[in-house]
Amino acid sequence: MFRSSSQRHATESFARKVAKTSNKKQPPSFRAPSSSRRYERAAAQMDHQTQSSPRTQTSPTITSAIITICIGREQRLFAAHEDVLGHSPYLSMLCQSQFYESNKRIDLPDEEPEVFSSVLEYLYKGDYYPRLEYDKRRQNWQLEDGTNPERQSTVESTVFMDGVGVVVLKDTVIYCTAEKYGLPELQRLALRKQGLQSGIQCSTILTSARYAYMNTPDNDSKLRAHYLALIIRSRHTFKRSGTMQMEMEAGGKLFFDLFVALSNHMDDMSESKRTPLH
């Protein structure tokens, strides 16, 4: 059902282009009071909030009922404790609807099993694979197995969304699912992990950005800002992308926001050049 892949390419990969530009001192990307700059600040704030380790794991009570969850079109079955599912307002509401049923079962045909498995892992353990690890020597956070070449290929960064027929970054889908389930800490964690991914193709970035716009509210100032900033920083790569041309011709709110953000970015660059140095 899934056709996941790490989407890693050497040389001309999108993420390597990002890595080169991120090492340079960047002028402000978005100009106040535009919504684009507000998005960028919010994304930076979220990134700062996720510098700490994930939340502690949840231990279910002995008397907690076991709920069967049926996921996706293939009806893959999961089992979870009711009090663990109760950490999500959305899942808690579904559990309550089964209060008088002897065989408690929740059907979620529109969800992807691989994504729900990660959400369930988070509810129990406070994180999901690949987990965040702190490198004391480098003093930064990284993904589990991220520095091990032998195991890097096992870290699946994308998931094939059977419902829409496209490949999307898994952390983006988890972020959107966490929005639906009322799990803001999981949203922060998913966004942080996505920022640590590398070697992602332009086409995957664009399909993921469109998916994010389709599955987040208009007032989302974090995941959408992440994609706007990502595309602007690597605009020289994207302007050579045939997928970018097709996506722009298809249109949508994503590309209007991108136009506004890019215009403000260029204005900021012009203003910085006119500002005398002291």
PDB file of C-alpha atoms in Angstrom:
ATOM      1  CA  MET A   1       0.000   0.000   0.000  1.00  0.00           C
ATOM      2  CA  PHE A   2       2.900   2.291   0.765  1.00  0.00           C
ATOM      3  CA  ARG A   3       5.737   3.134  -1.510  1.00  0.00           C
ATOM      4  CA  SER A   4       7.959   5.004   1.018  1.00  0.00           C
ATOM      5  CA  SER A   5      11.513   6.031   0.220  1.00  0.00           C
ATOM      6  CA  SER A   6      14.237   8.163   1.764  1.00  0.00           C
ATOM      7  CA  GLN A   7      14.516  10.191  -1.447  1.00  0.00           C
ATOM      8  CA  ARG A   8      18.227  10.762  -0.949  1.00  0.00           C
ATOM      9  CA  HIS A   9      20.311  12.081  -3.832  1.00  0.00           C
ATOM     10  CA  ALA A  10      23.975  13.182  -3.619  1.00  0.00           C
ATOM     11  CA  THR A  11      25.427  16.083  -5.700  1.00  0.00           C
ATOM     12  CA  GLU A  12      22.499  18.139  -7.016  1.00  0.00           C
ATOM     13  CA  SER A  13      20.017  17.311  -4.216  1.00  0.00           C
ATOM     14  CA  PHE A  14      17.725  19.979  -2.924  1.00  0.00           C
ATOM     15  CA  ALA A  15      18.829  19.676   0.682  1.00  0.00           C
ATOM     16  CA  ARG A  16      22.510  20.098  -0.171  1.00  0.00           C
ATOM     17  CA  LYS A  17      21.597  23.362  -1.853  1.00  0.00           C
ATOM     18  CA  VAL A  18      19.855  24.391   1.355  1.00  0.00           C
ATOM     19  CA  ALA A  19      22.915  23.408   3.372  1.00  0.00           C
ATOM     20  CA  LYS A  20      25.140  25.688   1.304  1.00  0.00           C
ATOM     21  CA  THR A  21      22.864  28.687   1.628  1.00  0.00           C
ATOM     22  CA  SER A  22      22.144  28.157   5.307  1.00  0.00           C
ATOM     23  CA  ASN A  23      25.842  28.619   6.139  1.00  0.00           C
ATOM     24  CA  LYS A  24      25.783  32.162   4.760  1.00  0.00           C
ATOM     25  CA  LYS A  25      24.549  35.125   6.729  1.00  0.00           C
ATOM     26  CA  GLN A  26      21.010  35.717   5.556  1.00  0.00           C
ATOM     27  CA  PRO A  27      19.211  39.060   5.564  1.00  0.00           C
ATOM     28  CA  PRO A  28      15.712  39.095   7.037  1.00  0.00           C
ATOM     29  CA  SER A  29      13.505  36.951   4.812  1.00  0.00           C
ATOM     30  CA  PHE A  30      10.156  38.538   5.500  1.00  0.00           C
ATOM     31  CA  ARG A  31       9.201  42.146   6.156  1.00  0.00           C
ATOM     32  CA  ALA A  32       6.846  43.220   8.947  1.00  0.00           C
ATOM     33  CA  PRO A  33       3.965  43.625   9.218  1.00  0.00           C
ATOM     34  CA  SER A  34       3.328  41.088   6.451  1.00  0.00           C
ATOM     35  CA  SER A  35       1.805  37.745   7.338  1.00  0.00           C
ATOM     36  CA  SER A  36       4.812  36.011   5.784  1.00  0.00           C
ATOM     37  CA  ARG A  37       7.239  37.487   8.290  1.00  0.00           C
ATOM     38  CA  ARG A  38       4.865  36.597  11.105  1.00  0.00           C
ATOM     39  CA  TYR A  39       4.897  33.021   9.821  1.00  0.00           C
ATOM     40  CA  GLU A  40       8.695  32.981   9.821  1.00  0.00           C
ATOM     41  CA  ARG A  41       8.905  34.245  13.404  1.00  0.00           C
ATOM     42  CA  ALA A  42       6.341  31.701  14.527  1.00  0.00           C
ATOM     43  CA  ALA A  43       8.267  28.904  12.843  1.00  0.00           C
ATOM     44  CA  ALA A  44      11.479  30.033  14.527  1.00  0.00           C
ATOM     45  CA  GLN A  45       9.704  30.151  17.882  1.00  0.00           C
ATOM     46  CA  MET A  46       8.415  26.616  17.406  1.00  0.00           C
ATOM     47  CA  ASP A  47      11.898  25.438  16.498  1.00  0.00           C
ATOM     48  CA  HIS A  48      13.233  26.985  19.719  1.00  0.00           C
ATOM     49  CA  GLN A  49      10.525  25.287  21.770  1.00  0.00           C
ATOM     50  CA  THR A  50      11.522  21.871  20.429  1.00  0.00           C
ATOM     51  CA  GLN A  51      15.166  22.175  21.488  1.00  0.00           C
ATOM     52  CA  SER A  52      14.261  20.172  24.576  1.00  0.00           C
ATOM     53  CA  SER A  53      13.773  16.421  24.614  1.00  0.00           C
ATOM     54  CA  PRO A  54      10.352  14.918  23.792  1.00  0.00           C
ATOM     55  CA  ARG A  55       7.789  14.467  26.536  1.00  0.00           C
ATOM     56  CA  THR A  56       7.927  11.517  28.914  1.00  0.00           C
ATOM     57  CA  GLN A  57       6.203   8.286  27.997  1.00  0.00           C
ATOM     58  CA  THR A  58       2.668   7.435  29.103  1.00  0.00           C
ATOM     59  CA  SER A  59       1.978   4.373  31.253  1.00  0.00           C
ATOM     60  CA  PRO A  60      -1.584   3.055  30.937  1.00  0.00           C
ATOM     61  CA  THR A  61      -3.513   2.019  34.030  1.00  0.00           C
ATOM     62  CA  ILE A  62      -4.180  -1.671  34.616  1.00  0.00           C
ATOM     63  CA  THR A  63      -7.943  -1.201  34.430  1.00  0.00           C
ATOM     64  CA  SER A  64      -7.890   0.766  31.173  1.00  0.00           C
ATOM     65  CA  ALA A  65     -10.027  -0.756  28.434  1.00  0.00           C
ATOM     66  CA  ILE A  66      -8.401  -1.989  25.231  1.00  0.00           C
ATOM     67  CA  ILE A  67      -9.677  -0.253  22.103  1.00  0.00           C
ATOM     68  CA  THR A  68      -9.375  -1.780  18.637  1.00  0.00           C
ATOM     69  CA  ILE A  69      -8.644   0.768  15.910  1.00  0.00           C
ATOM     70  CA  CYS A  70      -9.202  -0.121  12.258  1.00  0.00           C
ATOM     71  CA  ILE A  71      -7.016   2.041   9.998  1.00  0.00           C
ATOM     72  CA  GLY A  72      -7.065   2.714   6.271  1.00  0.00           C
ATOM     73  CA  ARG A  73      -8.659   1.090   3.277  1.00  0.00           C
ATOM     74  CA  GLU A  74      -6.977  -2.216   4.032  1.00  0.00           C
ATOM     75  CA  GLN A  75      -8.421  -2.095   7.564  1.00  0.00           C
ATOM     76  CA  ARG A  76      -5.174  -2.654   9.404  1.00  0.00           C
ATOM     77  CA  LEU A  77      -5.874  -3.304  13.081  1.00  0.00           C
ATOM     78  CA  PHE A  78      -4.223  -1.605  16.058  1.00  0.00           C
ATOM     79  CA  ALA A  79      -4.913  -2.025  19.771  1.00  0.00           C
ATOM     80  CA  ALA A  80      -4.391   0.674  22.391  1.00  0.00           C
ATOM     81  CA  HIS A  81      -5.397   1.512  25.954  1.00  0.00           C
ATOM     82  CA  GLU A  82      -8.316   3.886  26.229  1.00  0.00           C
ATOM     83  CA  ASP A  83      -6.598   6.175  28.738  1.00  0.00           C
ATOM     84  CA  VAL A  84      -3.596   6.546  26.399  1.00  0.00           C
ATOM     85  CA  LEU A  85      -5.844   7.440  23.477  1.00  0.00           C
ATOM     86  CA  GLY A  86      -7.538   9.904  25.823  1.00  0.00           C
ATOM     87  CA  HIS A  87      -4.546  12.249  25.572  1.00  0.00           C
ATOM     88  CA  SER A  88      -5.972  13.189  22.177  1.00  0.00           C
ATOM     89  CA  PRO A  89      -9.290  15.090  22.412  1.00  0.00           C
ATOM     90  CA  TYR A  90     -10.314  13.711  19.024  1.00  0.00           C
ATOM     91  CA  LEU A  91      -9.562  10.081  19.862  1.00  0.00           C
ATOM     92  CA  SER A  92     -11.073  10.528  23.321  1.00  0.00           C
ATOM     93  CA  MET A  93     -14.334  11.661  21.736  1.00  0.00           C
ATOM     94  CA  LEU A  94     -14.344   8.581  19.506  1.00  0.00           C
ATOM     95  CA  CYS A  95     -13.720   6.341  22.520  1.00  0.00           C
ATOM     96  CA  GLN A  96     -16.624   7.902  24.398  1.00  0.00           C
ATOM     97  CA  SER A  97     -18.916   7.151  21.482  1.00  0.00           C
ATOM     98  CA  GLN A  98     -18.139   3.462  22.115  1.00  0.00           C
ATOM     99  CA  PHE A  99     -18.980   3.678  25.836  1.00  0.00           C
ATOM    100  CA  TYR A 100     -21.962   1.320  25.705  1.00  0.00           C
ATOM    101  CA  GLU A 101     -20.413  -1.101  23.213  1.00  0.00           C
ATOM    102  CA  SER A 102     -19.052  -4.403  24.532  1.00  0.00           C
ATOM    103  CA  ASN A 103     -16.661  -4.717  21.585  1.00  0.00           C
ATOM    104  CA  LYS A 104     -14.992  -1.304  21.477  1.00  0.00           C
ATOM    105  CA  ARG A 105     -13.770  -0.535  17.982  1.00  0.00           C
ATOM    106  CA  ILE A 106     -12.921   2.705  16.167  1.00  0.00           C
ATOM    107  CA  ASP A 107     -12.854   2.876  12.370  1.00  0.00           C
ATOM    108  CA  LEU A 108     -10.581   5.454  10.712  1.00  0.00           C
ATOM    109  CA  PRO A 109     -10.692   4.584   6.992  1.00  0.00           C
ATOM    110  CA  ASP A 110      -9.082   7.852   5.844  1.00  0.00           C
ATOM    111  CA  GLU A 111      -5.940   7.512   7.954  1.00  0.00           C
ATOM    112  CA  GLU A 112      -2.666   5.940   6.814  1.00  0.00           C
ATOM    113  CA  PRO A 113      -1.492   2.970   8.946  1.00  0.00           C
ATOM    114  CA  GLU A 114       2.162   4.037   8.856  1.00  0.00           C
ATOM    115  CA  VAL A 115       1.281   7.502  10.123  1.00  0.00           C
ATOM    116  CA  PHE A 116      -1.138   6.283  12.793  1.00  0.00           C
ATOM    117  CA  SER A 117       1.516   3.847  14.003  1.00  0.00           C
ATOM    118  CA  SER A 118       3.863   6.791  14.613  1.00  0.00           C
ATOM    119  CA  VAL A 119       1.127   8.743  16.412  1.00  0.00           C
ATOM    120  CA  LEU A 120       0.417   5.738  18.632  1.00  0.00           C
ATOM    121  CA  GLU A 121       4.126   5.320  19.347  1.00  0.00           C
ATOM    122  CA  TYR A 122       4.259   8.977  20.376  1.00  0.00           C
ATOM    123  CA  LEU A 123       1.267   8.607  22.706  1.00  0.00           C
ATOM    124  CA  TYR A 124       2.968   5.732  24.511  1.00  0.00           C
ATOM    125  CA  LYS A 125       6.631   6.753  24.386  1.00  0.00           C
ATOM    126  CA  GLY A 126       6.649  10.518  23.897  1.00  0.00           C
ATOM    127  CA  ASP A 127       8.472  10.204  20.558  1.00  0.00           C
ATOM    128  CA  TYR A 128       8.350   8.212  17.329  1.00  0.00           C
ATOM    129  CA  TYR A 129      10.968   6.611  15.097  1.00  0.00           C
ATOM    130  CA  PRO A 130      13.410   7.960  14.103  1.00  0.00           C
ATOM    131  CA  ARG A 131      13.703   9.477  17.570  1.00  0.00           C
ATOM    132  CA  LEU A 132      15.431  12.731  18.453  1.00  0.00           C
ATOM    133  CA  GLU A 133      18.861  12.326  20.019  1.00  0.00           C
ATOM    134  CA  TYR A 134      21.117  14.989  21.508  1.00  0.00           C
ATOM    135  CA  ASP A 135      24.723  14.935  20.327  1.00  0.00           C
ATOM    136  CA  LYS A 136      26.742  16.222  23.288  1.00  0.00           C
ATOM    137  CA  ARG A 137      29.914  16.564  21.237  1.00  0.00           C
ATOM    138  CA  ARG A 138      28.282  18.696  18.545  1.00  0.00           C
ATOM    139  CA  GLN A 139      25.782  20.197  21.010  1.00  0.00           C
ATOM    140  CA  ASN A 140      22.817  19.791  18.703  1.00  0.00           C
ATOM    141  CA  TRP A 141      19.824  17.566  18.096  1.00  0.00           C
ATOM    142  CA  GLN A 142      19.793  14.934  15.377  1.00  0.00           C
ATOM    143  CA  LEU A 143      17.640  12.050  14.214  1.00  0.00           C
ATOM    144  CA  GLU A 144      18.338   8.556  15.441  1.00  0.00           C
ATOM    145  CA  ASP A 145      20.658   6.712  12.997  1.00  0.00           C
ATOM    146  CA  GLY A 146      21.113   9.996  11.130  1.00  0.00           C
ATOM    147  CA  THR A 147      24.911   9.806  11.309  1.00  0.00           C
ATOM    148  CA  ASN A 148      25.125   6.067  10.670  1.00  0.00           C
ATOM    149  CA  PRO A 149      25.511   5.486   6.890  1.00  0.00           C
ATOM    150  CA  GLU A 150      24.665   1.800   7.271  1.00  0.00           C
ATOM    151  CA  ARG A 151      21.287   2.548   8.822  1.00  0.00           C
ATOM    152  CA  GLN A 152      20.398   5.844   7.154  1.00  0.00           C
ATOM    153  CA  SER A 153      18.600   4.048   4.340  1.00  0.00           C
ATOM    154  CA  THR A 154      16.213   2.446   6.838  1.00  0.00           C
ATOM    155  CA  VAL A 155      14.886   5.821   7.968  1.00  0.00           C
ATOM    156  CA  GLU A 156      11.803   6.375   5.846  1.00  0.00           C
ATOM    157  CA  SER A 157      11.198  10.101   5.397  1.00  0.00           C
ATOM    158  CA  THR A 158       8.225   9.874   3.022  1.00  0.00           C
ATOM    159  CA  VAL A 159       4.930   8.047   2.830  1.00  0.00           C
ATOM    160  CA  PHE A 160       2.694   7.320  -0.135  1.00  0.00           C
ATOM    161  CA  MET A 161      -0.741   8.793   0.579  1.00  0.00           C
ATOM    162  CA  ASP A 162      -3.122   6.266  -0.909  1.00  0.00           C
ATOM    163  CA  GLY A 163      -6.082   8.629  -0.625  1.00  0.00           C
ATOM    164  CA  VAL A 164      -4.553  11.340  -2.818  1.00  0.00           C
ATOM    165  CA  GLY A 165      -2.009   9.281  -4.746  1.00  0.00           C
ATOM    166  CA  VAL A 166       1.115  11.327  -3.959  1.00  0.00           C
ATOM    167  CA  VAL A 167       4.323  10.937  -1.968  1.00  0.00           C
ATOM    168  CA  VAL A 168       4.455  13.290   1.034  1.00  0.00           C
ATOM    169  CA  LEU A 169       7.011  13.884   3.754  1.00  0.00           C
ATOM    170  CA  LYS A 170       5.956  11.688   6.653  1.00  0.00           C
ATOM    171  CA  ASP A 171       6.583  14.377   9.273  1.00  0.00           C
ATOM    172  CA  THR A 172       4.252  16.715   7.380  1.00  0.00           C
ATOM    173  CA  VAL A 173       1.465  14.126   7.479  1.00  0.00           C
ATOM    174  CA  ILE A 174       2.114  13.533  11.184  1.00  0.00           C
ATOM    175  CA  TYR A 175       1.954  17.301  11.807  1.00  0.00           C
ATOM    176  CA  CYS A 176      -1.408  17.535  10.034  1.00  0.00           C
ATOM    177  CA  THR A 177      -2.720  14.460  11.859  1.00  0.00           C
ATOM    178  CA  ALA A 178      -1.605  15.947  15.180  1.00  0.00           C
ATOM    179  CA  GLU A 179      -3.513  19.124  14.285  1.00  0.00           C
ATOM    180  CA  LYS A 180      -6.634  17.029  13.755  1.00  0.00           C
ATOM    181  CA  TYR A 181      -6.099  14.992  16.927  1.00  0.00           C
ATOM    182  CA  GLY A 182      -5.407  18.026  19.132  1.00  0.00           C
ATOM    183  CA  LEU A 183      -1.777  17.146  19.945  1.00  0.00           C
ATOM    184  CA  PRO A 184       0.236  20.410  19.768  1.00  0.00           C
ATOM    185  CA  GLU A 185       3.379  18.858  21.276  1.00  0.00           C
ATOM    186  CA  LEU A 186       3.404  16.250  18.521  1.00  0.00           C
ATOM    187  CA  GLN A 187       3.059  19.058  15.966  1.00  0.00           C
ATOM    188  CA  ARG A 188       6.159  20.758  17.360  1.00  0.00           C
ATOM    189  CA  LEU A 189       8.067  17.486  17.369  1.00  0.00           C
ATOM    190  CA  ALA A 190       7.113  16.627  13.780  1.00  0.00           C
ATOM    191  CA  LEU A 191       8.144  20.072  12.530  1.00  0.00           C
ATOM    192  CA  ARG A 192      11.463  19.854  14.333  1.00  0.00           C
ATOM    193  CA  LYS A 193      12.176  16.441  12.813  1.00  0.00           C
ATOM    194  CA  GLN A 194      11.267  17.594   9.333  1.00  0.00           C
ATOM    195  CA  GLY A 195      13.824  20.368   9.654  1.00  0.00           C
ATOM    196  CA  LEU A 196      16.503  17.731  10.239  1.00  0.00           C
ATOM    197  CA  GLN A 197      15.714  15.747   7.088  1.00  0.00           C
ATOM    198  CA  SER A 198      18.069  16.001   4.116  1.00  0.00           C
ATOM    199  CA  GLY A 199      18.362  14.879   0.507  1.00  0.00           C
ATOM    200  CA  ILE A 200      14.713  15.578  -0.368  1.00  0.00           C
ATOM    201  CA  GLN A 201      13.706  16.106  -3.995  1.00  0.00           C
ATOM    202  CA  CYS A 202      12.057  19.334  -5.134  1.00  0.00           C
ATOM    203  CA  SER A 203       8.999  17.415  -6.326  1.00  0.00           C
ATOM    204  CA  THR A 204       8.508  15.889  -2.868  1.00  0.00           C
ATOM    205  CA  ILE A 205       8.867  19.301  -1.216  1.00  0.00           C
ATOM    206  CA  LEU A 206       6.197  20.770  -3.496  1.00  0.00           C
ATOM    207  CA  THR A 207       3.677  17.930  -3.134  1.00  0.00           C
ATOM    208  CA  SER A 208       4.226  18.029   0.629  1.00  0.00           C
ATOM    209  CA  ALA A 209       3.743  21.801   0.726  1.00  0.00           C
ATOM    210  CA  ARG A 210       0.481  21.511  -1.190  1.00  0.00           C
ATOM    211  CA  TYR A 211      -0.643  18.709   1.145  1.00  0.00           C
ATOM    212  CA  ALA A 212       0.201  20.919   4.133  1.00  0.00           C
ATOM    213  CA  TYR A 213      -1.924  23.752   2.739  1.00  0.00           C
ATOM    214  CA  MET A 214      -4.822  21.367   2.138  1.00  0.00           C
ATOM    215  CA  ASN A 215      -4.701  19.918   5.647  1.00  0.00           C
ATOM    216  CA  THR A 216      -3.953  22.878   7.912  1.00  0.00           C
ATOM    217  CA  PRO A 217      -6.175  25.849   8.799  1.00  0.00           C
ATOM    218  CA  ASP A 218      -5.532  29.205   7.144  1.00  0.00           C
ATOM    219  CA  ASN A 219      -4.206  30.591  10.430  1.00  0.00           C
ATOM    220  CA  ASP A 220      -1.452  27.971  10.653  1.00  0.00           C
ATOM    221  CA  SER A 221       1.746  29.969  11.072  1.00  0.00           C
ATOM    222  CA  LYS A 222       4.261  27.167  11.461  1.00  0.00           C
ATOM    223  CA  LEU A 223       4.244  24.372   8.887  1.00  0.00           C
ATOM    224  CA  ARG A 224       3.209  26.719   6.077  1.00  0.00           C
ATOM    225  CA  ALA A 225       5.960  29.154   7.054  1.00  0.00           C
ATOM    226  CA  HIS A 226       8.449  26.308   7.040  1.00  0.00           C
ATOM    227  CA  TYR A 227       7.690  25.535   3.401  1.00  0.00           C
ATOM    228  CA  LEU A 228       7.672  29.184   2.303  1.00  0.00           C
ATOM    229  CA  ALA A 229      11.087  29.778   3.866  1.00  0.00           C
ATOM    230  CA  LEU A 230      12.412  26.507   2.465  1.00  0.00           C
ATOM    231  CA  ILE A 231      11.437  27.321  -1.108  1.00  0.00           C
ATOM    232  CA  ILE A 232      12.691  30.915  -0.912  1.00  0.00           C
ATOM    233  CA  ARG A 233      16.092  29.893   0.452  1.00  0.00           C
ATOM    234  CA  SER A 234      16.550  27.500  -2.464  1.00  0.00           C
ATOM    235  CA  ARG A 235      14.728  29.487  -5.144  1.00  0.00           C
ATOM    236  CA  HIS A 236      17.609  29.031  -7.612  1.00  0.00           C
ATOM    237  CA  THR A 237      17.066  25.274  -7.469  1.00  0.00           C
ATOM    238  CA  PHE A 238      13.299  25.486  -7.656  1.00  0.00           C
ATOM    239  CA  LYS A 239      13.251  27.814 -10.662  1.00  0.00           C
ATOM    240  CA  ARG A 240      14.873  25.017 -12.694  1.00  0.00           C
ATOM    241  CA  SER A 241      12.313  22.468 -11.521  1.00  0.00           C
ATOM    242  CA  GLY A 242       9.730  21.278 -14.025  1.00  0.00           C
ATOM    243  CA  THR A 243       7.527  20.229 -11.119  1.00  0.00           C
ATOM    244  CA  MET A 244       7.609  23.794  -9.795  1.00  0.00           C
ATOM    245  CA  GLN A 245       6.346  25.081 -13.130  1.00  0.00           C
ATOM    246  CA  MET A 246       3.488  22.571 -13.221  1.00  0.00           C
ATOM    247  CA  GLU A 247       2.510  23.273  -9.622  1.00  0.00           C
ATOM    248  CA  MET A 248       2.496  27.033 -10.202  1.00  0.00           C
ATOM    249  CA  GLU A 249       0.356  26.631 -13.305  1.00  0.00           C
ATOM    250  CA  ALA A 250      -2.087  24.603 -11.194  1.00  0.00           C
ATOM    251  CA  GLY A 251      -2.191  27.523  -8.747  1.00  0.00           C
ATOM    252  CA  GLY A 252      -3.511  27.676  -5.212  1.00  0.00           C
ATOM    253  CA  LYS A 253      -3.050  29.715  -2.035  1.00  0.00           C
ATOM    254  CA  LEU A 254       0.429  28.299  -1.533  1.00  0.00           C
ATOM    255  CA  PHE A 255       1.780  30.193  -4.515  1.00  0.00           C
ATOM    256  CA  PHE A 256       0.128  33.495  -3.646  1.00  0.00           C
ATOM    257  CA  ASP A 257       1.685  33.282  -0.170  1.00  0.00           C
ATOM    258  CA  LEU A 258       4.986  32.386  -1.803  1.00  0.00           C
ATOM    259  CA  PHE A 259       4.763  35.403  -4.122  1.00  0.00           C
ATOM    260  CA  VAL A 260       4.105  37.754  -1.182  1.00  0.00           C
ATOM    261  CA  ALA A 261       6.890  36.228   0.906  1.00  0.00           C
ATOM    262  CA  LEU A 262       9.389  36.339  -1.964  1.00  0.00           C
ATOM    263  CA  SER A 263       8.476  39.947  -2.783  1.00  0.00           C
ATOM    264  CA  ASN A 264       9.059  40.983   0.823  1.00  0.00           C
ATOM    265  CA  HIS A 265      12.306  39.041   0.888  1.00  0.00           C
ATOM    266  CA  MET A 266      13.584  40.914  -2.170  1.00  0.00           C
ATOM    267  CA  ASP A 267      12.476  44.250  -0.685  1.00  0.00           C
ATOM    268  CA  ASP A 268      14.374  43.454   2.515  1.00  0.00           C
ATOM    269  CA  MET A 269      17.496  42.663   0.525  1.00  0.00           C
ATOM    270  CA  SER A 270      17.233  45.986  -1.330  1.00  0.00           C
ATOM    271  CA  GLU A 271      16.741  47.916   1.910  1.00  0.00           C
ATOM    272  CA  SER A 272      19.719  46.216   3.552  1.00  0.00           C
ATOM    273  CA  LYS A 273      21.951  47.291   0.655  1.00  0.00           C
ATOM    274  CA  ARG A 274      20.823  50.919   1.013  1.00  0.00           C
ATOM    275  CA  THR A 275      21.387  50.967   4.774  1.00  0.00           C
ATOM    276  CA  PRO A 276      24.811  52.562   5.528  1.00  0.00           C
ATOM    277  CA  LEU A 277      27.208  50.566   7.687  1.00  0.00           C
ATOM    278  CA  HIS A 278      28.294  52.158  10.981  1.00  0.00           C
TER     279      HIS A 278
END
